Every structure is written in C-alpha cells, then in structure tokens.
Coordinates of C-alpha atoms in Angstrom, one line a residue:
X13 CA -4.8 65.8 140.4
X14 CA -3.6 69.6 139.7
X15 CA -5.5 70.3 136.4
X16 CA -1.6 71.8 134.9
X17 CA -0.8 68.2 134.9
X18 CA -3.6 66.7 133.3
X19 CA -2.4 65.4 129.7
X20 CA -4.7 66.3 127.3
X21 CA -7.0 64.2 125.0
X22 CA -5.5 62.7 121.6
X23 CA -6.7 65.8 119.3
X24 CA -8.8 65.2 116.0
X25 CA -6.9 65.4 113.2
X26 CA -9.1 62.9 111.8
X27 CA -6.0 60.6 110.3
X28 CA -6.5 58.3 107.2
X29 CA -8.4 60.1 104.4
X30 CA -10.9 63.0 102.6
X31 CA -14.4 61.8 103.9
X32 CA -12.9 62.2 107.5
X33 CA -12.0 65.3 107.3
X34 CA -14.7 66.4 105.4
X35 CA -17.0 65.3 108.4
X36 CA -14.9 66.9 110.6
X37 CA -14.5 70.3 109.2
X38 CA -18.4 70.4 108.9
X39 CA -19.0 69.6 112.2
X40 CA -16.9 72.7 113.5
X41 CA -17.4 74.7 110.4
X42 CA -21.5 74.9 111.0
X43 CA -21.6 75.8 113.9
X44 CA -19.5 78.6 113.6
X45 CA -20.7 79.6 110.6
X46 CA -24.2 80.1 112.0
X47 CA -22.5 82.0 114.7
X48 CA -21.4 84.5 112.4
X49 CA -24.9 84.6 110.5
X50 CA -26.2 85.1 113.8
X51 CA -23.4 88.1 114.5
X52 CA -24.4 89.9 111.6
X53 CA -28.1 88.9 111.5
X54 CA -27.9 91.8 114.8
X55 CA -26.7 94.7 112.0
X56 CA -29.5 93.4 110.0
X57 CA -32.1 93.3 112.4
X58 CA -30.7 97.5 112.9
X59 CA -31.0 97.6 109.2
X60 CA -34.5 96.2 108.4
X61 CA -35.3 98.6 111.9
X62 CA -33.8 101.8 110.6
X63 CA -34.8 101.5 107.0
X64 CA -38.5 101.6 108.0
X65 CA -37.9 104.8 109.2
X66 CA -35.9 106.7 106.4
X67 CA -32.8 106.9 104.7
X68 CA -31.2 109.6 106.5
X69 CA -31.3 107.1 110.4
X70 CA -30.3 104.1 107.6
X71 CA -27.3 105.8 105.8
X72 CA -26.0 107.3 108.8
X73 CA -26.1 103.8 110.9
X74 CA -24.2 102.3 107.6
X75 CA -21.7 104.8 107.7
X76 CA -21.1 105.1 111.3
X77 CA -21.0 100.9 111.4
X78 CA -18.6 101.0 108.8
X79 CA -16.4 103.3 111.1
X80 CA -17.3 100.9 114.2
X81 CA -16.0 97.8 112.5
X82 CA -12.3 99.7 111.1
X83 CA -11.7 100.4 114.8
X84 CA -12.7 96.4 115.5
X85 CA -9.9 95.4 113.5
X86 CA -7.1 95.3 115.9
X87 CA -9.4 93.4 118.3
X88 CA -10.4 91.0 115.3
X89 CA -6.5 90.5 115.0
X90 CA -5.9 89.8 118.7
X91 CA -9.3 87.5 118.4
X92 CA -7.8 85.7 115.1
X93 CA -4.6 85.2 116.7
X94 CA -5.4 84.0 120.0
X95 CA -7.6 81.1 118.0
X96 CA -4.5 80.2 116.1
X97 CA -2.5 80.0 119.3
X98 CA -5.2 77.7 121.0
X99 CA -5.2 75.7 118.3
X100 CA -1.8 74.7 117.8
X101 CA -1.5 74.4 121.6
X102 CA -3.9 71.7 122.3
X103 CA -2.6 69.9 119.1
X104 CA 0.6 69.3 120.8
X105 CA -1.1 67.4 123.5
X106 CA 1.1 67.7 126.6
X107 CA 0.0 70.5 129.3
X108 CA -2.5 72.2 126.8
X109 CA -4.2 73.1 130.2
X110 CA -1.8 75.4 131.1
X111 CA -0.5 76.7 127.8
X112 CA -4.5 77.8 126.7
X113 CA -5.2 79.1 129.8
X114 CA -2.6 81.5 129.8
X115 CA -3.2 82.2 126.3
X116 CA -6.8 83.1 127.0
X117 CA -5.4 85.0 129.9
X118 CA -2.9 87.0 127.3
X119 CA -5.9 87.9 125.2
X120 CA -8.1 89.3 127.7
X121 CA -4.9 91.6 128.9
X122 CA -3.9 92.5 126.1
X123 CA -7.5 93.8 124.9
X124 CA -7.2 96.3 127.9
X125 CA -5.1 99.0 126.2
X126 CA -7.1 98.7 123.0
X127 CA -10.6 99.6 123.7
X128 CA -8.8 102.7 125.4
X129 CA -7.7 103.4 122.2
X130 CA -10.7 102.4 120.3
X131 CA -13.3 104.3 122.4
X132 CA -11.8 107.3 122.4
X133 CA -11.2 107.0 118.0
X134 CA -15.2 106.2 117.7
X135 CA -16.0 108.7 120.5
X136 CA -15.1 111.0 117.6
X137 CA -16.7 109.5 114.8
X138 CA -18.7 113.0 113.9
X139 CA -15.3 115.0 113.4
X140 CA -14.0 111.9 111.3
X141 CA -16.7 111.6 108.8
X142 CA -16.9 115.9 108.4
X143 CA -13.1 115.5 107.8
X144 CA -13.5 112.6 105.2
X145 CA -16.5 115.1 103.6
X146 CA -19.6 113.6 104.8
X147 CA -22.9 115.7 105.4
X148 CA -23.1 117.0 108.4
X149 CA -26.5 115.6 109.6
X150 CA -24.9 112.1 108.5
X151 CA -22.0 112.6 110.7
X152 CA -24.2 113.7 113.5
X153 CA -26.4 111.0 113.9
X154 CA -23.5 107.8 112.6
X155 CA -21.6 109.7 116.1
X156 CA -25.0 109.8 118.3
X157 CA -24.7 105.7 116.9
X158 CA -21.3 105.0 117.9
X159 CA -21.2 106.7 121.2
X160 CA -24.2 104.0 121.9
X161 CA -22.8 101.4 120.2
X162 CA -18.8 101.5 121.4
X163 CA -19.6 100.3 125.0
X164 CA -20.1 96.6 123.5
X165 CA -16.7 96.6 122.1
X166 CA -14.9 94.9 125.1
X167 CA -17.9 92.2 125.5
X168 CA -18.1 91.5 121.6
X169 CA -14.0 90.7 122.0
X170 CA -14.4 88.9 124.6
X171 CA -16.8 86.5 123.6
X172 CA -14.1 86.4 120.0
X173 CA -11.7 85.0 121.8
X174 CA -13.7 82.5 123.9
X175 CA -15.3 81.5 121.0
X176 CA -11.7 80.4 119.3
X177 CA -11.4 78.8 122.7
X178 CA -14.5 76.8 122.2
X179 CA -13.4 76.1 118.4
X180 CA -9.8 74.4 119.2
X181 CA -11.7 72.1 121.8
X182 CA -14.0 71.4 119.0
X183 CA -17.1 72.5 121.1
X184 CA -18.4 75.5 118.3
X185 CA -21.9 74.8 119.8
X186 CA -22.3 77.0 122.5
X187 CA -21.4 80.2 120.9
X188 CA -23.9 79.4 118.4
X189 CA -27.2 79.1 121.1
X190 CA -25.8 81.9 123.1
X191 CA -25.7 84.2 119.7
X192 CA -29.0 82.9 118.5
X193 CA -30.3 84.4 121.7
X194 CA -28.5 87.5 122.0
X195 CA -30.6 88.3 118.4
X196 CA -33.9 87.6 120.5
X197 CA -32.5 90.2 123.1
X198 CA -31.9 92.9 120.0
X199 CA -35.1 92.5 118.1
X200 CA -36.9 92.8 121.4
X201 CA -35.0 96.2 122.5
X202 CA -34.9 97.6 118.7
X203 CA -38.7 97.2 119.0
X204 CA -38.8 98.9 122.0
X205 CA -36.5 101.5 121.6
X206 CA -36.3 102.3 118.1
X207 CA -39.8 101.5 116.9
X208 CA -41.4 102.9 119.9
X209 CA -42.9 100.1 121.2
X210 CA -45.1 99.6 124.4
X211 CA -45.9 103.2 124.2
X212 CA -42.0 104.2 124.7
X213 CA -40.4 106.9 122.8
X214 CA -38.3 105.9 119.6
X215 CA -34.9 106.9 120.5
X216 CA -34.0 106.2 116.8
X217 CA -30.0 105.7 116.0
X218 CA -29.2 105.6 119.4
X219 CA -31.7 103.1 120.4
X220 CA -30.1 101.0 117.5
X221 CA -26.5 101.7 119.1
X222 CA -28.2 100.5 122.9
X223 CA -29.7 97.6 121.4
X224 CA -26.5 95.9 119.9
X225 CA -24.2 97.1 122.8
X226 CA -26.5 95.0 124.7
X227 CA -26.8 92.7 123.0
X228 CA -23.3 92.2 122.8
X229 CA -22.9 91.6 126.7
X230 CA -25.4 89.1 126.6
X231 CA -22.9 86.8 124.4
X232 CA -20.0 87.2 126.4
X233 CA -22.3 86.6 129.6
X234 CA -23.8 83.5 128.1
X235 CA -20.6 82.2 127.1
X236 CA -19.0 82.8 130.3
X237 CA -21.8 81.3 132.4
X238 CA -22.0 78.5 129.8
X239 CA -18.2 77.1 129.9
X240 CA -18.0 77.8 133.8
X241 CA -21.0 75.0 134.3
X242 CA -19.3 72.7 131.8
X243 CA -17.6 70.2 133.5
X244 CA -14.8 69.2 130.8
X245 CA -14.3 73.2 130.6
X246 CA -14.5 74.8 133.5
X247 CA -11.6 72.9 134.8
X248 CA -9.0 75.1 132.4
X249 CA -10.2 77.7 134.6
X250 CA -9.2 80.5 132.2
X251 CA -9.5 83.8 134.4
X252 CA -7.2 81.6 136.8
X253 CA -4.5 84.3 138.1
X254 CA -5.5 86.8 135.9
X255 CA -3.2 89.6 137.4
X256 CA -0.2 87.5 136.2
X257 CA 0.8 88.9 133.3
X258 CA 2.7 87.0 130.2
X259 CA 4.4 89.2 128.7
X260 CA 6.1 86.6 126.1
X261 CA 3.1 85.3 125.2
X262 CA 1.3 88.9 124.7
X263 CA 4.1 89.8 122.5
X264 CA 3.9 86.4 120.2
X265 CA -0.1 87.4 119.9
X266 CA 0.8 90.7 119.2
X267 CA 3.4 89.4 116.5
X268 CA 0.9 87.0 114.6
X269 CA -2.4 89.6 115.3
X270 CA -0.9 93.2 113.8
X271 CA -0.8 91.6 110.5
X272 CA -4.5 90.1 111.0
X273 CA -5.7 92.9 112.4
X274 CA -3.9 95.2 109.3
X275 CA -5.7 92.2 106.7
X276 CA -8.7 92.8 108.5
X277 CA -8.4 96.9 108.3
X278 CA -7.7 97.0 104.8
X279 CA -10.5 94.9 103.5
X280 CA -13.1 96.4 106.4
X281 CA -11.6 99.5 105.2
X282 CA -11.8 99.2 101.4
X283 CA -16.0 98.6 102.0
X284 CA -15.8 101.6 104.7
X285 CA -14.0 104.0 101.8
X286 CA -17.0 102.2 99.5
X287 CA -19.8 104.1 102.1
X288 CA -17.7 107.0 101.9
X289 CA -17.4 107.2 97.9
X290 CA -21.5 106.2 98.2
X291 CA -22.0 109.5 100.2
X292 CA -20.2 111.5 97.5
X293 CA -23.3 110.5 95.3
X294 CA -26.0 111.1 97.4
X295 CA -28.3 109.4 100.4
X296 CA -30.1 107.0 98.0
X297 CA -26.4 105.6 96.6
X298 CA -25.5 105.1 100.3
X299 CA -28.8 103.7 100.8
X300 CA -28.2 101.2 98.6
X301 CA -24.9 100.2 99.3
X302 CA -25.6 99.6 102.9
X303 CA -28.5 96.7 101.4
X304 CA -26.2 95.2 99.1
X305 CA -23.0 95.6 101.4
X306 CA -25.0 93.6 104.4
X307 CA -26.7 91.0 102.1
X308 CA -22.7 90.1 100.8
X309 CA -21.8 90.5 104.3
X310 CA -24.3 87.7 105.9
X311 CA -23.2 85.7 102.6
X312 CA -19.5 86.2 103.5
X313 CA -20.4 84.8 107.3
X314 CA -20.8 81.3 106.1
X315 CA -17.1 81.0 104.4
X316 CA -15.8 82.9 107.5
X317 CA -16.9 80.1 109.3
X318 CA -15.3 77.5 107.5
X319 CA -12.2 79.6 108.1
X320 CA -12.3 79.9 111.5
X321 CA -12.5 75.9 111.1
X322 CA -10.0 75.3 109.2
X323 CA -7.8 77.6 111.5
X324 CA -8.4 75.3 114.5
X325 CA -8.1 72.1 112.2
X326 CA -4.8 73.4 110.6
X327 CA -3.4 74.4 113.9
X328 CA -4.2 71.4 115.7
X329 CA -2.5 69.2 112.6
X330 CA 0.6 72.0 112.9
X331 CA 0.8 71.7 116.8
X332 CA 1.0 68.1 116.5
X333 CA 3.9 68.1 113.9
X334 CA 1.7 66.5 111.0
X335 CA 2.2 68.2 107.6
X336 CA -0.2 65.7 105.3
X337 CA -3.6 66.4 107.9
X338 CA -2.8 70.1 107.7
X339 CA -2.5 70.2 104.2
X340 CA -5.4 67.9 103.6
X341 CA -7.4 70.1 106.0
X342 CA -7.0 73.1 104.1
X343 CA -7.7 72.2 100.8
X344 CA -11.1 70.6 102.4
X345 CA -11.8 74.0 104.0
X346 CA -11.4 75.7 100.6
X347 CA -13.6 73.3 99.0
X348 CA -16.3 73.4 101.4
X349 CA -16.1 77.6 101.1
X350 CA -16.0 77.8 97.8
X351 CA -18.7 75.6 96.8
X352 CA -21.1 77.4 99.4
X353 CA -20.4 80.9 97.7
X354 CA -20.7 79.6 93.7
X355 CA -24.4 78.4 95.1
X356 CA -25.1 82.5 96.8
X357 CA -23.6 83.6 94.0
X358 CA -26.5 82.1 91.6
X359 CA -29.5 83.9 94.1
X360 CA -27.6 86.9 93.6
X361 CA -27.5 86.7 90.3
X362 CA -30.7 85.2 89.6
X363 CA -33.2 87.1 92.4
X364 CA -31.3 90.5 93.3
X365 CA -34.6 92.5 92.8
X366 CA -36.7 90.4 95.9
X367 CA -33.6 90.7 98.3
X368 CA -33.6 94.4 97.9
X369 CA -37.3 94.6 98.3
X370 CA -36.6 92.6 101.7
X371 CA -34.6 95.8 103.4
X372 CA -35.9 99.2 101.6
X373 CA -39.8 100.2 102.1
X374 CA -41.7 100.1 98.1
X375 CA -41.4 104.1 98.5
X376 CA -37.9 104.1 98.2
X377 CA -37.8 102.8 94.5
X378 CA -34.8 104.6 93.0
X379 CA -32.9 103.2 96.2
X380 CA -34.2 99.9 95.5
X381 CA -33.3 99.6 91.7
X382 CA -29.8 101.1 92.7
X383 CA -29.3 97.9 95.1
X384 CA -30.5 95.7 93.0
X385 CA -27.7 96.6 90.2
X386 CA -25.2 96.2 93.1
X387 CA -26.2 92.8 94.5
X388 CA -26.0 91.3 91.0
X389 CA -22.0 92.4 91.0
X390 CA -22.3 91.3 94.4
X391 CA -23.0 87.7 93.0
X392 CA -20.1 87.8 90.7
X393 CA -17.3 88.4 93.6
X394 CA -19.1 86.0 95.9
X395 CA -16.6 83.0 95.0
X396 CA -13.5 85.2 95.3
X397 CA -14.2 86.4 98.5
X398 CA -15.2 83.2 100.1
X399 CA -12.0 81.3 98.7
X400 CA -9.7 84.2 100.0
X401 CA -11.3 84.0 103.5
X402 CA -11.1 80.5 103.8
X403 CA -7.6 80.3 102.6
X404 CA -6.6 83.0 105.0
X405 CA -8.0 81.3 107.6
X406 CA -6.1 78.2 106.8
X407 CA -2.7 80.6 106.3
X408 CA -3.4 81.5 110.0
X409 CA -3.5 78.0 111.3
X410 CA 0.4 77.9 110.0
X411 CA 0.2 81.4 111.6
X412 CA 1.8 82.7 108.6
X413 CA 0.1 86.3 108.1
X414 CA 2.4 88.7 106.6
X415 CA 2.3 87.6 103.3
X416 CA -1.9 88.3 103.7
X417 CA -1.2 91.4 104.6
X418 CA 1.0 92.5 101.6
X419 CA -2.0 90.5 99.1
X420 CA -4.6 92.6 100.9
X421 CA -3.1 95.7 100.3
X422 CA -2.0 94.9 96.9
X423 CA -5.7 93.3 95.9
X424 CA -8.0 96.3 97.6
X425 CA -6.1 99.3 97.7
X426 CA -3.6 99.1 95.3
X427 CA -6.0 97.9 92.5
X428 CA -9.6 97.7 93.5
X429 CA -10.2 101.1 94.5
X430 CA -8.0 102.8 92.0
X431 CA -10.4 101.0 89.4
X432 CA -13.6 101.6 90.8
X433 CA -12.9 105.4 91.4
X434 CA -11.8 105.6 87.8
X435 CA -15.0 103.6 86.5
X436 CA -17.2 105.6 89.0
X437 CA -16.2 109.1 88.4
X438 CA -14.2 109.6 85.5
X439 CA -15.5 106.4 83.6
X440 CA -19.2 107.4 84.5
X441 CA -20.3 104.7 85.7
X442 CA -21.3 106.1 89.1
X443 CA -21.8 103.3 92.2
X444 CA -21.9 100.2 89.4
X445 CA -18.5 101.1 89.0
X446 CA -17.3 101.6 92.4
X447 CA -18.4 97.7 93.0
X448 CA -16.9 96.2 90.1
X449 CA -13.4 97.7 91.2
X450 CA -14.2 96.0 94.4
X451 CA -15.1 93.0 92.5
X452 CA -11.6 93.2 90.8
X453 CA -9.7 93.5 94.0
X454 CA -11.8 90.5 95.4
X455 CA -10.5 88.2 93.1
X456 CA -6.5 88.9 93.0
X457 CA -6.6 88.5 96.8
X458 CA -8.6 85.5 96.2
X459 CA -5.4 83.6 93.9
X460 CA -3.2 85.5 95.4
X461 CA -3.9 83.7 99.0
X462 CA -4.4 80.5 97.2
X463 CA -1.0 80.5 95.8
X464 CA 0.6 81.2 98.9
X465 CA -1.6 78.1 100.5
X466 CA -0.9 76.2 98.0
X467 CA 2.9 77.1 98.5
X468 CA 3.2 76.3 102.4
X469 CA 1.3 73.4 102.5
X470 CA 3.1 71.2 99.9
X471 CA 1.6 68.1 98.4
X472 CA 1.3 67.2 102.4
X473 CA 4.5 65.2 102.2
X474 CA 7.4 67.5 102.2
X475 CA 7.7 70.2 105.1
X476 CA 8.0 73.7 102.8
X477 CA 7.9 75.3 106.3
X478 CA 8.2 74.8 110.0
X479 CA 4.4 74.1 110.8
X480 CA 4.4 74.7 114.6
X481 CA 5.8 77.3 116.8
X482 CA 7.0 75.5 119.7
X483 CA 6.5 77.3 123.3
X484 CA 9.2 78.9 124.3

C-alpha cells in the first residue's frame, strides 16, 4: 500500500488524568532536553578551550557567538514553526504521511534563501561590531570566528527541523545520541586544532569556528542516516519530490515562524546587546559575562526542552480537536519547567564562586570575582526564564505567536535594557546592573506569557480559541 494512504497511529494524548501526562511529557521532555545540553555543551567545550588561552580569543568568540546566534533566529523561527506544524498534523490522524512530509519538505525550501541572507550578514561580522563600538582586535578575531563557524548554519537547521520531526512522532531519542556524539567529534578537533595537539599548529578562533561547523554536520548526518534505516520512519520518505515546491504551506510556516523567529531575536538580541554593553567596560567585564551568560544558557536548555515537549504534546491535543489534553498538557509542561529552574536557581545562588572557577584559569581573578557576582543574579532570573520558555512553547503548540512577540519586546527592550543601562552607567552599578535589568525583563515576559496561556487554554472545558488550523 502507497505510504500517502496509510492512516496514521492513534496519537498520545495520554487521555484520563495528571500522572499520564506527566509520564508523557517526561518521556519527550528528557530527551530533548539533553539534546539541547548537548547543543550548547559544544559552545562550552569552545569556552573552557578558549579561556585557557586568554581573554582576548574568549571575549572575541563570546561576542562574535552572540552575533552568530541573532542571525540564527529566523532559522530558529522556521525550526520552531515547522515542529508546531508537525505536531498538529499527526494529531489529526488521517494522511499525516503526506501532510509532514511536505511540511518537512517546506522547511528545508524555505531555509534556502535564508542562509544566503545569513552568510553574507556574518560574513561581515568585523564591520558590525566596529560599527556597534567594539575594539578593533575584538572585531577581528569574533569575524576570523564567524567566517569558520557560518558554514554549519544550513546543517545545524537542518538537523532543527528533523529533530521537531522526531519530537511529534514521539521518538526525541535519536537526536539526543547523535548530539552526544557530535560533542565527541568537537572536543577531539578543539584539541587538535585549537590546543595544538598531536604536534599541529593552534589555529586558535578559527579552529574553534572549524570545530563546531563540523561538528554541526555530523548531527544532521547522523540524523539523516539514522531515520533513513528506521523502519517505521523511513517510510514518510521526507526528501520525497523535493523539487516540488509548496508554496501554501511555506507561506503558513513563514506566517507562524516571523513572529518566532522576531521572539527569538529580541531575547538572543537583548544578551547580544548585554556582550556589547560588557565591551564598553572592558575585556575582563566581557570575560565574565560570557561565563555567567553560558552557565544560564546550559541551565536555560533544560526548560527549552520541556517546551519543545509541550509544543508537540499541545499540538498533537490541538490537531486532534481536544481542548482539556491541551490545556492539561501545558500547565504540566510549566510545572515540570519551573520546578527544574527554582532547583538551578539554589546552585546559583548557593555555589556561584566554584562554577566560575570551572571556565576562567586562577590567574584571571578580577574576571572570576566579576562572574561570580553575575551568576548569583543569574540564579534569581532562573525561574522567570524557564516559565516563559516553557509557556511559549506551549503558546506555539496553539501556534499563537504574536502576542509573544509584542511581550518580548515589551519585557527585554522596552524595560530590561532601559533599566540595566540606567543602573549600569548612570546608577553606577557597572555590569551588576546591566544583569539585574535583564533580570527585570525576565520576569514580565515570564507573567506576561503565563497570562496569555492561561487565557487560551481555558479551564480545558470551554474552547477560548480555535485550537487547530485545519489544512487547507
């Protein structure tokens, strides 16, 4: 039988109570959690590389990865939405074949024009950063980073968007082992070509750039290879007529990813601006706020996680029409995030001087005090920003993401910034008060999302909104 006409399997919605779905959401939250953790663990492995070295090599890689991940925003977007898509497709059961298929298809087309646009934007990254009043040696090595870096763009999106394949089937797992080895494959070339092992030359911020880019083809690789031997998968045959465009469907992903992908830019881009204001201080500030922005960063994985989860489990109760599991499934996804961050947040809090010690060499003691102050306010905003990235990702299972967008640009720009500038210049408080306005910003988005979850999704037994976009 054609695989188009195959009906697809009951999807999980999990009926009939809390524990369920509970169970449930762990079972695709972990894995995807630990995906991300093993995503960022590869900036991490650059950082604990690079700071060995000096703080020029570490402060330029911050600033020039802060740049790197503002131009991955609209990818994110397309990413983000394509996983909401999926998910409400195979929740409505008939011919999910077909419809994911050409939804993957969609994703990969419409992630052609972007990296043209990207490339060529990070390609430049020296005359941005002189332009936004950065040193001039920092500008020149963070764009001998990106120039490395940037050719792992396309492979990092494509594995995105596979893995949001992978997460509305509810098989999270393989993304996991395949990113758990592609940090094998950086640690081994960082050693290689940035500490100078096996007698080769160190190659320093680009060897860093190399590494990751490399790194990043390996996932996509290992994803590919991995759903093309699976038996269940490979039978959606997702490259299938690839030259076919879908224009309708491009457009809807376009539709529910610009606001995503704006989200994602404006709170990517309030941390960037951060590294910025750092480098108005001087190398040890940015220093420092590169240890204390990647430690909040690998904490921030875990609740991203349980977003992406409680994207596919909200869409799959939303493609199949049924209001109660997706409100029950979000406010279980929120839960589950927001009890993971109070528990970082008291490490933070309680141990900020050992975690700085773990990324800056004992000689670099003023640097270390610095980001020891900041991961202590980073353990204040850790329950803020896990709650308003797990009830985004609910919000995007109902793909409703304009509303986000507004709260992100109220939260961070609007009033986080304005308040740390003011506490960190005028106020005197130099980069302690740069993070608490970040802090500040943290925790309007975080009620501010909540609200509007809490708005859509009803007590679960009246229909506030029309949960599923129906093919058209």
């Amino acid at each position: 039988m054609h695989t188009d006409t195959i009906e697809a399997q009951k999807a999980p919605l999990s009926p009939g109570g809390w524990e369920r779905e509970l169970r449930a959401t762990l079972m695709l939250a972990w894995p995807l959690a630990l995906t991300n953790l093993s995503q960022i663990a590869l900036v991490l492995t650059d950082t604990l590389f690079l700071g060995r070295i000096g703080e020029l090599p570490l402060a330029a890689v911050t600033l020039g990865g802060n740049l790197y991940f503002i131009a991955l925003s609209p990818a994110f977007g397309a990413a983000f939405a394509a996983s909401a898509m999926l998910a409400q497709e195979r929740g409505r059961v008939r011919h999910h074949m077909r419809e994911m298929r050409r939804t993957v298809r969609a994703a990969a087309w419409l992630g052609l024009p972007l990296f043209l646009v990207l490339g060529t934007l990070l390609w430049n990254t020296g005359a941005l950063l002189l332009a936004a009043g950065q040193d001039p040696a920092l500008a020149a090595e963070a764009q001998r980073y990106n120039r490395a870096l940037l050719w792992g763009m396309p492979f990092f999106y494509g594995f995105a968007v596979l893995r949001g394949f992978l997460a509305a089937m509810g098989r999270p797992a393989p993304a996991l082992w395949v990113s758990a080895l592609a940090i094998g494959v950086n640690a081994a070339l960082l050693y290689v070509l940035v500490a100078g092992g096996l007698g080769v030359s160190s190659m320093g911020v680009v060897g860093a750039g190399l590494s990751s880019a490399i790194a990043n083809g390996s996932m996509l690789l290992g994803l590919a290879l991995w759903i093309m031997r699976d038996r269940q998968l490979s039978r959606f045959r997702l490259m299938g007529r690839f030259w076919r465009a879908d224009w309708r469907r491009i457009g809807e992903m376009v539709a529910v990813g610009l606001p995503i992908a704006g989200s994602m830019l404006l709170e990517i881009g309030i941390f960037s601006a951060t590294a910025l204001v750092m480098g108005w201080f001087n190398p040890t500030a940015v220093a420092a706020h590169a240890v204390a922005l990647q430690v909040a960063s690998a904490c921030f994985m875990v609740p991203m996680g349980i977003g992406q989860a409680a994207t596919a489990r909200v869409g799959l109760a939303a493609g199949a029409d049924d209001a109660q599991a997706a409100w029950r499934a979000g406010w279980v996804a929120i839960g589950l995030g927001g009890g993971f961050m109070a528990l970082t947040a008291t490490v933070l809090l309680l141990l900020p001087g050992p975690v700085a010690a773990l990324f800056l060499a004992p000689e670099l003691g003023e640097a270390r005090a610095l980001a020891a102050t900041l991961l202590m306010v980073a353990g204040v905003f850790q329950l803020s920003d896990g709650v308003q990235a797990v009830a985004a990702g609910a919000l995007r299972g109902l793909k409703d993401t304009r509303l986000p967008l507004l709260f992100a640009a109220l939260g961070y720009w609007g009033l986080g910034l304005p308040i740390g500038l003011g506490l960190g210049f005028p106020g005197g408080w130099g980069p302690l008060g740069v993070w608490i306005g970040l802090a500040s910003g943290l925790a309007v988005v975080a009620v501010l999302m909540t609200l509007r979850w809490a708005q859509l999704a009803g007590r679960g037994r009246t229909r506030p909104i029309r949960l599923a976009v129906q093919p058209g």
